[in-house]
Amino acid sequence: MTTPEQPPKPTTVRTQMRTLAHPVRVRIVTTLARLTYARATDLARELDLPSNALSYHLRALAKGGIITEAPEQARDKRDRVWQLTTREGFTLDAQTATTEDASLSLGLINAQLDHAKSTWQLALNSASTDQ
């Protein structure tokens, strides 16, 4: 007998920021944002990671409230498919956020932007040397 899936526990901004502090987890989130949903094996292949390492990071992201399972996308009961948590579950509430919460959020955003800029710069440099 199966039990109904319980909604994810609410997480604090601090917990979410700590969860996203690992670069592999940022890559997972970025990939899920692009794909909408994905199986763990597909993510492991896409990110060129061993499946056991990916599973560890998926569990951390789920515990942090950043991703949830998407059972409606699964082929069968053993198939685990992941998606990003809804935007409502992943926001910074300006009414209740502390200064530290806002600082952590801005730090994460800056780190993601720096990563995106360096990735684009590498791609542009590679493209210009290929010509």
Tab-separated table of N, CA, C and O in Angstrom, residues 4-117:
chain	number	residue	atom	x	y	z
A	4	PRO	N	0.279	8.649	0.368
A	4	PRO	CA	0.337	9.847	-0.468
A	4	PRO	C	1.620	10.625	-0.181
A	4	PRO	O	2.089	10.663	0.952
A	5	GLU	N	2.161	11.209	-1.233
A	5	GLU	CA	3.395	11.974	-1.075
A	5	GLU	C	3.131	13.216	-0.242
A	5	GLU	O	2.159	13.927	-0.458
A	6	GLN	N	3.991	13.428	0.735
A	6	GLN	CA	3.850	14.585	1.604
A	6	GLN	C	4.475	15.796	0.936
A	6	GLN	O	5.485	15.663	0.246
A	7	PRO	N	3.880	16.985	1.111
A	7	PRO	CA	4.494	18.171	0.526
A	7	PRO	C	5.843	18.430	1.181
A	7	PRO	O	6.061	18.058	2.340
A	8	PRO	N	6.787	19.053	0.441
A	8	PRO	CA	8.095	19.306	1.028
A	8	PRO	C	7.986	20.237	2.221
A	8	PRO	O	7.118	21.110	2.267
A	9	LYS	N	8.857	20.013	3.200
A	9	LYS	CA	8.870	20.883	4.365
A	9	LYS	C	9.391	22.253	3.958
A	9	LYS	O	10.283	22.351	3.111
A	10	PRO	N	8.842	23.319	4.531
A	10	PRO	CA	9.356	24.643	4.185
A	10	PRO	C	10.813	24.767	4.620
A	10	PRO	O	11.210	24.230	5.646
A	11	THR	N	11.596	25.433	3.809
A	11	THR	CA	12.997	25.633	4.138
A	11	THR	C	13.277	27.122	4.245
A	11	THR	O	12.574	27.942	3.672
A	12	THR	N	14.305	27.434	4.977
A	12	THR	CA	14.680	28.831	5.128
A	12	THR	C	15.577	29.237	3.967
A	12	THR	O	16.160	28.395	3.277
A	13	VAL	N	15.684	30.521	3.761
A	13	VAL	CA	16.579	31.040	2.732
A	13	VAL	C	17.995	30.582	3.013
A	13	VAL	O	18.723	30.170	2.107
A	14	ARG	N	18.391	30.588	4.259
A	14	ARG	CA	19.743	30.169	4.638
A	14	ARG	C	19.997	28.724	4.213
A	14	ARG	O	21.040	28.399	3.654
A	15	THR	N	19.027	27.845	4.480
A	15	THR	CA	19.162	26.443	4.097
A	15	THR	C	19.288	26.313	2.581
A	15	THR	O	20.130	25.572	2.078
A	16	GLN	N	18.454	27.041	1.847
A	16	GLN	CA	18.504	26.970	0.400
A	16	GLN	C	19.842	27.499	-0.134
A	16	GLN	O	20.427	26.924	-1.041
A	17	MET	N	20.337	28.569	0.439
A	17	MET	CA	21.609	29.130	-0.013
A	17	MET	C	22.766	28.176	0.285
A	17	MET	O	23.653	27.997	-0.547
A	18	ARG	N	22.737	27.560	1.449
A	18	ARG	CA	23.783	26.573	1.773
A	18	ARG	C	23.723	25.392	0.823
A	18	ARG	O	24.745	24.863	0.405
A	19	THR	N	22.520	24.977	0.507
A	19	THR	CA	22.358	23.856	-0.409
A	19	THR	C	22.918	24.202	-1.777
A	19	THR	O	23.561	23.378	-2.428
A	20	LEU	N	22.715	25.418	-2.226
A	20	LEU	CA	23.179	25.830	-3.547
A	20	LEU	C	24.622	26.310	-3.569
A	20	LEU	O	25.125	26.728	-4.601
A	21	ALA	N	25.302	26.240	-2.445
A	21	ALA	CA	26.684	26.714	-2.389
A	21	ALA	C	27.645	25.811	-3.153
A	21	ALA	O	28.740	26.227	-3.493
A	22	HIS	N	27.235	24.593	-3.448
A	22	HIS	CA	28.111	23.654	-4.156
A	22	HIS	C	27.944	23.837	-5.662
A	22	HIS	O	26.824	23.845	-6.173
A	23	PRO	N	29.046	23.971	-6.410
A	23	PRO	CA	28.929	24.222	-7.850
A	23	PRO	C	28.233	23.108	-8.630
A	23	PRO	O	27.548	23.387	-9.621
A	24	VAL	N	28.356	21.867	-8.192
A	24	VAL	CA	27.656	20.771	-8.883
A	24	VAL	C	26.153	20.960	-8.740
A	24	VAL	O	25.397	20.744	-9.690
A	25	ARG	N	25.715	21.389	-7.594
A	25	ARG	CA	24.278	21.587	-7.376
A	25	ARG	C	23.751	22.740	-8.223
A	25	ARG	O	22.629	22.683	-8.730
A	26	VAL	N	24.546	23.765	-8.391
A	26	VAL	CA	24.142	24.875	-9.269
A	26	VAL	C	24.010	24.359	-10.703
A	26	VAL	O	23.066	24.711	-11.407
A	27	ARG	N	24.928	23.496	-11.127
A	27	ARG	CA	24.854	22.913	-12.468
A	27	ARG	C	23.595	22.053	-12.622
A	27	ARG	O	22.944	22.077	-13.672
A	28	ILE	N	23.258	21.302	-11.586
A	28	ILE	CA	22.054	20.464	-11.625
A	28	ILE	C	20.820	21.349	-11.768
A	28	ILE	O	19.946	21.100	-12.604
A	29	VAL	N	20.745	22.389	-10.958
A	29	VAL	CA	19.593	23.298	-10.989
A	29	VAL	C	19.499	23.984	-12.353
A	29	VAL	O	18.412	24.093	-12.934
A	30	THR	N	20.623	24.423	-12.884
A	30	THR	CA	20.634	25.073	-14.194
A	30	THR	C	20.153	24.109	-15.276
A	30	THR	O	19.366	24.480	-16.153
A	31	THR	N	20.595	22.875	-15.191
A	31	THR	CA	20.190	21.866	-16.169
A	31	THR	C	18.702	21.563	-16.051
A	31	THR	O	17.998	21.481	-17.057
A	32	LEU	N	18.205	21.421	-14.825
A	32	LEU	CA	16.768	21.170	-14.642
A	32	LEU	C	15.931	22.356	-15.114
A	32	LEU	O	14.835	22.165	-15.643
A	33	ALA	N	16.436	23.564	-14.938
A	33	ALA	CA	15.711	24.742	-15.417
A	33	ALA	C	15.583	24.699	-16.943
A	33	ALA	O	14.549	25.055	-17.507
A	34	ARG	N	16.620	24.215	-17.603
A	34	ARG	CA	16.619	24.129	-19.063
A	34	ARG	C	15.738	22.975	-19.550
A	34	ARG	O	15.001	23.109	-20.519
A	35	LEU	N	15.810	21.818	-18.858
A	35	LEU	CA	15.101	20.620	-19.313
A	35	LEU	C	13.678	20.497	-18.767
A	35	LEU	O	12.918	19.667	-19.246
A	36	THR	N	13.327	21.244	-17.750
A	36	THR	CA	12.046	21.191	-17.036
A	36	THR	C	11.992	20.031	-16.060
A	36	THR	O	11.669	20.212	-14.905
A	37	TYR	N	12.301	18.824	-16.502
A	37	TYR	CA	12.394	17.665	-15.615
A	37	TYR	C	13.392	16.690	-16.235
A	37	TYR	O	13.664	16.732	-17.436
A	38	ALA	N	13.963	15.816	-15.385
A	38	ALA	CA	14.937	14.841	-15.891
A	38	ALA	C	15.094	13.695	-14.911
A	38	ALA	O	14.925	13.864	-13.697
A	39	ARG	N	15.444	12.536	-15.451
A	39	ARG	CA	15.778	11.372	-14.639
A	39	ARG	C	17.204	11.520	-14.143
A	39	ARG	O	18.033	12.179	-14.781
A	40	ALA	N	17.492	10.898	-13.026
A	40	ALA	CA	18.835	10.984	-12.450
A	40	ALA	C	19.879	10.481	-13.444
A	40	ALA	O	20.944	11.089	-13.590
A	41	THR	N	19.588	9.404	-14.151
A	41	THR	CA	20.560	8.869	-15.114
A	41	THR	C	20.809	9.853	-16.254
A	41	THR	O	21.940	9.984	-16.728
A	42	ASP	N	19.762	10.546	-16.679
A	42	ASP	CA	19.924	11.545	-17.739
A	42	ASP	C	20.774	12.713	-17.258
A	42	ASP	O	21.613	13.227	-17.995
A	43	LEU	N	20.538	13.131	-16.016
A	43	LEU	CA	21.339	14.223	-15.451
A	43	LEU	C	22.801	13.810	-15.308
A	43	LEU	O	23.705	14.601	-15.594
A	44	ALA	N	23.039	12.585	-14.866
A	44	ALA	CA	24.414	12.099	-14.707
A	44	ALA	C	25.133	12.119	-16.054
A	44	ALA	O	26.290	12.551	-16.144
A	45	ARG	N	24.462	11.681	-17.091
A	45	ARG	CA	25.047	11.675	-18.435
A	45	ARG	C	25.263	13.105	-18.927
A	45	ARG	O	26.330	13.446	-19.435
A	46	GLU	N	24.271	13.953	-18.753
A	46	GLU	CA	24.334	15.350	-19.204
A	46	GLU	C	25.477	16.114	-18.527
A	46	GLU	O	26.163	16.912	-19.157
A	47	LEU	N	25.667	15.861	-17.233
A	47	LEU	CA	26.677	16.592	-16.468
A	47	LEU	C	28.000	15.843	-16.360
A	47	LEU	O	28.926	16.335	-15.709
A	48	ASP	N	28.065	14.662	-16.944
A	48	ASP	CA	29.268	13.833	-16.916
A	48	ASP	C	29.735	13.583	-15.475
A	48	ASP	O	30.879	13.825	-15.109
A	49	LEU	N	28.787	13.092	-14.667
A	49	LEU	CA	29.053	12.790	-13.261
A	49	LEU	C	28.720	11.337	-12.980
A	49	LEU	O	27.791	10.789	-13.582
A	50	PRO	N	29.439	10.705	-12.030
A	50	PRO	CA	29.052	9.350	-11.620
A	50	PRO	C	27.660	9.394	-10.978
A	50	PRO	O	27.308	10.365	-10.291
A	51	SER	N	26.866	8.364	-11.220
A	51	SER	CA	25.490	8.366	-10.711
A	51	SER	C	25.415	8.439	-9.196
A	51	SER	O	24.503	9.067	-8.649
A	52	ASN	N	26.389	7.844	-8.480
A	52	ASN	CA	26.326	7.907	-7.014
A	52	ASN	C	26.580	9.335	-6.516
A	52	ASN	O	25.942	9.784	-5.569
A	53	ALA	N	27.475	10.068	-7.165
A	53	ALA	CA	27.714	11.465	-6.773
A	53	ALA	C	26.492	12.311	-7.088
A	53	ALA	O	26.079	13.158	-6.284
A	54	LEU	N	25.892	12.079	-8.242
A	54	LEU	CA	24.708	12.842	-8.612
A	54	LEU	C	23.568	12.569	-7.639
A	54	LEU	O	22.880	13.494	-7.211
A	55	SER	N	23.378	11.313	-7.268
A	55	SER	CA	22.309	10.971	-6.314
A	55	SER	C	22.495	11.691	-4.982
A	55	SER	O	21.528	12.173	-4.389
A	56	TYR	N	23.726	11.782	-4.532
A	56	TYR	CA	24.022	12.497	-3.288
A	56	TYR	C	23.569	13.960	-3.392
A	56	TYR	O	22.899	14.494	-2.504
A	57	HIS	N	23.901	14.606	-4.495
A	57	HIS	CA	23.541	16.016	-4.679
A	57	HIS	C	22.035	16.191	-4.893
A	57	HIS	O	21.460	17.170	-4.423
A	58	LEU	N	21.407	15.242	-5.566
A	58	LEU	CA	19.951	15.314	-5.736
A	58	LEU	C	19.248	15.230	-4.387
A	58	LEU	O	18.290	15.970	-4.127
A	59	ARG	N	19.719	14.334	-3.523
A	59	ARG	CA	19.113	14.220	-2.182
A	59	ARG	C	19.291	15.521	-1.403
A	59	ARG	O	18.376	15.974	-0.712
A	60	ALA	N	20.474	16.138	-1.511
A	60	ALA	CA	20.722	17.401	-0.805
A	60	ALA	C	19.806	18.497	-1.343
A	60	ALA	O	19.246	19.280	-0.562
A	61	LEU	N	19.640	18.557	-2.655
A	61	LEU	CA	18.760	19.570	-3.247
A	61	LEU	C	17.301	19.338	-2.847
A	61	LEU	O	16.567	20.293	-2.586
A	62	ALA	N	16.887	18.090	-2.779
A	62	ALA	CA	15.515	17.780	-2.358
A	62	ALA	C	15.317	18.143	-0.894
A	62	ALA	O	14.296	18.734	-0.521
A	63	LYS	N	16.288	17.804	-0.060
A	63	LYS	CA	16.190	18.132	1.366
A	63	LYS	C	16.156	19.651	1.569
A	63	LYS	O	15.457	20.148	2.455
A	64	GLY	N	16.866	20.381	0.723
A	64	GLY	CA	16.876	21.839	0.798
A	64	GLY	C	15.647	22.497	0.189
A	64	GLY	O	15.513	23.712	0.208
A	65	GLY	N	14.747	21.686	-0.366
A	65	GLY	CA	13.508	22.229	-0.911
A	65	GLY	C	13.661	22.857	-2.289
A	65	GLY	O	12.788	23.582	-2.748
A	66	ILE	N	14.750	22.559	-2.975
A	66	ILE	CA	15.019	23.199	-4.255
A	66	ILE	C	14.484	22.372	-5.424
A	66	ILE	O	14.060	22.915	-6.430
A	67	ILE	N	14.485	21.049	-5.266
A	67	ILE	CA	13.910	20.176	-6.286
A	67	ILE	C	12.911	19.234	-5.632
A	67	ILE	O	12.961	19.010	-4.420
A	68	THR	N	12.026	18.707	-6.446
A	68	THR	CA	11.057	17.710	-5.988
A	68	THR	C	10.959	16.622	-7.052
A	68	THR	O	11.343	16.824	-8.200
A	69	GLU	N	10.430	15.492	-6.642
A	69	GLU	CA	10.198	14.427	-7.610
A	69	GLU	C	8.990	14.786	-8.464
A	69	GLU	O	8.084	15.492	-8.022
A	70	ALA	N	9.008	14.300	-9.687
A	70	ALA	CA	7.906	14.500	-10.634
A	70	ALA	C	7.368	13.124	-11.027
A	70	ALA	O	7.648	12.627	-12.115
A	71	PRO	N	6.610	12.478	-10.123
A	71	PRO	CA	6.165	11.102	-10.393
A	71	PRO	C	5.289	10.986	-11.637
A	71	PRO	O	5.258	9.931	-12.274
A	72	GLU	N	4.615	12.061	-12.014
A	72	GLU	CA	3.761	12.007	-13.201
A	72	GLU	C	4.585	11.846	-14.490
A	72	GLU	O	4.065	11.442	-15.523
A	73	GLN	N	5.892	12.141	-14.418
A	73	GLN	CA	6.772	11.985	-15.572
A	73	GLN	C	7.489	10.631	-15.587
A	73	GLN	O	8.170	10.307	-16.556
A	74	ALA	N	7.324	9.860	-14.515
A	74	ALA	CA	8.029	8.575	-14.393
A	74	ALA	C	7.398	7.510	-15.282
A	74	ALA	O	6.189	7.520	-15.524
A	75	ARG	N	8.240	6.599	-15.751
A	75	ARG	CA	7.762	5.482	-16.571
A	75	ARG	C	7.102	4.411	-15.715
A	75	ARG	O	6.191	3.740	-16.142
A	76	ASP	N	7.636	4.220	-14.500
A	76	ASP	CA	7.068	3.254	-13.561
A	76	ASP	C	7.409	3.722	-12.144
A	76	ASP	O	8.018	4.769	-11.963
A	77	LYS	N	7.036	2.930	-11.142
A	77	LYS	CA	7.217	3.359	-9.748
A	77	LYS	C	8.679	3.431	-9.325
A	77	LYS	O	9.014	4.108	-8.374
A	78	ARG	N	9.563	2.721	-10.031
A	78	ARG	CA	10.985	2.748	-9.678
A	78	ARG	C	11.719	3.912	-10.332
A	78	ARG	O	12.811	4.264	-9.924
A	79	ASP	N	11.131	4.490	-11.349
A	79	ASP	CA	11.736	5.581	-12.098
A	79	ASP	C	11.642	6.877	-11.293
A	79	ASP	O	10.556	7.275	-10.891
A	80	ARG	N	12.782	7.522	-11.043
A	80	ARG	CA	12.782	8.771	-10.290
A	80	ARG	C	13.097	9.927	-11.226
A	80	ARG	O	14.168	9.994	-11.819
A	81	VAL	N	12.134	10.818	-11.325
A	81	VAL	CA	12.265	11.982	-12.192
A	81	VAL	C	12.214	13.217	-11.302
A	81	VAL	O	11.425	13.286	-10.361
A	82	TRP	N	13.074	14.197	-11.613
A	82	TRP	CA	13.208	15.388	-10.778
A	82	TRP	C	12.846	16.646	-11.542
A	82	TRP	O	13.019	16.721	-12.756
A	83	GLN	N	12.345	17.636	-10.795
A	83	GLN	CA	12.033	18.947	-11.351
A	83	GLN	C	12.324	20.003	-10.294
A	83	GLN	O	12.449	19.680	-9.108
A	84	LEU	N	12.426	21.250	-10.725
A	84	LEU	CA	12.630	22.330	-9.763
A	84	LEU	C	11.363	22.536	-8.957
A	84	LEU	O	10.253	22.342	-9.452
A	85	THR	N	11.530	22.945	-7.720
A	85	THR	CA	10.397	23.310	-6.889
A	85	THR	C	9.742	24.540	-7.504
A	85	THR	O	10.411	25.343	-8.152
A	86	THR	N	8.457	24.695	-7.291
A	86	THR	CA	7.770	25.858	-7.840
A	86	THR	C	8.406	27.146	-7.328
A	86	THR	O	9.027	27.175	-6.262
A	87	ARG	N	8.227	28.192	-8.070
A	87	ARG	CA	8.786	29.488	-7.666
A	87	ARG	C	8.284	29.919	-6.286
A	87	ARG	O	8.998	30.557	-5.540
A	88	GLU	N	7.054	29.557	-5.963
A	88	GLU	CA	6.514	29.931	-4.660
A	88	GLU	C	7.318	29.312	-3.522
A	88	GLU	O	7.410	29.864	-2.446
A	89	GLY	N	7.923	28.158	-3.780
A	89	GLY	CA	8.713	27.492	-2.747
A	89	GLY	C	10.152	27.943	-2.708
A	89	GLY	O	10.924	27.505	-1.884
A	90	PHE	N	10.500	28.855	-3.604
A	90	PHE	CA	11.891	29.254	-3.711
A	90	PHE	C	11.975	30.764	-3.933
A	90	PHE	O	12.296	31.240	-4.998
A	91	THR	N	11.576	31.500	-2.916
A	91	THR	CA	11.581	32.951	-3.035
A	91	THR	C	12.188	33.572	-1.788
A	91	THR	O	12.304	32.934	-0.750
A	92	LEU	N	12.563	34.813	-1.917
A	92	LEU	CA	13.049	35.583	-0.786
A	92	LEU	C	11.949	36.567	-0.411
A	92	LEU	O	11.621	37.465	-1.179
A	93	ASP	N	11.342	36.367	0.735
A	93	ASP	CA	10.269	37.225	1.204
A	93	ASP	C	10.884	38.465	1.846
A	93	ASP	O	11.497	38.385	2.907
A	94	ALA	N	10.724	39.592	1.208
A	94	ALA	CA	11.333	40.831	1.698
A	94	ALA	C	10.780	41.240	3.060
A	94	ALA	O	11.440	41.962	3.801
A	95	GLN	N	9.583	40.772	3.406
A	95	GLN	CA	8.986	41.130	4.694
A	95	GLN	C	9.625	40.386	5.858
A	95	GLN	O	9.719	40.913	6.955
A	96	THR	N	10.056	39.148	5.610
A	96	THR	CA	10.594	38.340	6.704
A	96	THR	C	12.086	38.063	6.590
A	96	THR	O	12.686	37.561	7.524
A	97	ALA	N	12.676	38.381	5.449
A	97	ALA	CA	14.100	38.092	5.245
A	97	ALA	C	14.970	38.989	6.123
A	97	ALA	O	14.692	40.172	6.299
A	98	THR	N	16.008	38.394	6.657
A	98	THR	CA	16.969	39.170	7.443
A	98	THR	C	17.997	39.777	6.495
A	98	THR	O	18.083	39.415	5.317
A	99	THR	N	18.794	40.665	7.009
A	99	THR	CA	19.872	41.254	6.218
A	99	THR	C	20.824	40.160	5.764
A	99	THR	O	21.309	40.175	4.625
A	100	GLU	N	21.080	39.191	6.632
A	100	GLU	CA	21.966	38.084	6.269
A	100	GLU	C	21.362	37.243	5.143
A	100	GLU	O	22.066	36.826	4.221
A	101	ASP	N	20.036	37.004	5.186
A	101	ASP	CA	19.368	36.268	4.108
A	101	ASP	C	19.561	36.981	2.779
A	101	ASP	O	19.896	36.368	1.767
A	102	ALA	N	19.341	38.293	2.775
A	102	ALA	CA	19.490	39.071	1.545
A	102	ALA	C	20.935	39.035	1.065
A	102	ALA	O	21.197	38.898	-0.134
A	103	SER	N	21.879	39.123	1.987
A	103	SER	CA	23.301	39.087	1.624
A	103	SER	C	23.671	37.729	1.023
A	103	SER	O	24.386	37.664	0.020
A	104	LEU	N	23.185	36.650	1.623
A	104	LEU	CA	23.436	35.310	1.088
A	104	LEU	C	22.845	35.164	-0.311
A	104	LEU	O	23.482	34.612	-1.213
A	105	SER	N	21.628	35.658	-0.491
A	105	SER	CA	20.973	35.575	-1.794
A	105	SER	C	21.757	36.339	-2.851
A	105	SER	O	21.995	35.841	-3.950
A	106	LEU	N	22.174	37.551	-2.521
A	106	LEU	CA	22.949	38.351	-3.471
A	106	LEU	C	24.296	37.700	-3.767
A	106	LEU	O	24.768	37.723	-4.908
A	107	GLY	N	24.909	37.097	-2.755
A	107	GLY	CA	26.177	36.399	-2.967
A	107	GLY	C	26.019	35.241	-3.929
A	107	GLY	O	26.861	35.034	-4.815
A	108	LEU	N	24.947	34.480	-3.770
A	108	LEU	CA	24.698	33.359	-4.668
A	108	LEU	C	24.449	33.857	-6.089
A	108	LEU	O	24.989	33.319	-7.051
A	109	ILE	N	23.632	34.883	-6.225
A	109	ILE	CA	23.344	35.436	-7.551
A	109	ILE	C	24.626	35.928	-8.214
A	109	ILE	O	24.881	35.656	-9.389
A	110	ASN	N	25.473	36.627	-7.467
A	110	ASN	CA	26.743	37.103	-8.020
A	110	ASN	C	27.638	35.944	-8.441
A	110	ASN	O	28.277	35.995	-9.493
A	111	ALA	N	27.676	34.877	-7.639
A	111	ALA	CA	28.488	33.708	-7.982
A	111	ALA	C	27.970	33.052	-9.259
A	111	ALA	O	28.751	32.649	-10.127
A	112	GLN	N	26.648	32.956	-9.390
A	112	GLN	CA	26.068	32.367	-10.591
A	112	GLN	C	26.364	33.231	-11.815
A	112	GLN	O	26.681	32.716	-12.884
A	113	LEU	N	26.276	34.535	-11.658
A	113	LEU	CA	26.581	35.433	-12.771
A	113	LEU	C	28.046	35.339	-13.169
A	113	LEU	O	28.377	35.316	-14.359
A	114	ASP	N	28.932	35.278	-12.181
A	114	ASP	CA	30.365	35.136	-12.473
A	114	ASP	C	30.631	33.834	-13.226
A	114	ASP	O	31.411	33.813	-14.185
A	115	HIS	N	29.978	32.761	-12.793
A	115	HIS	CA	30.140	31.471	-13.468
A	115	HIS	C	29.631	31.558	-14.910
A	115	HIS	O	30.299	31.090	-15.845
A	116	ALA	N	28.465	32.159	-15.098
A	116	ALA	CA	27.900	32.289	-16.445
A	116	ALA	C	28.809	33.144	-17.327
A	116	ALA	O	29.049	32.809	-18.494
A	117	LYS	N	29.334	34.237	-16.788
A	117	LYS	CA	30.225	35.104	-17.560
A	117	LYS	C	31.485	34.351	-17.975
A	117	LYS	O	31.916	34.445	-19.123
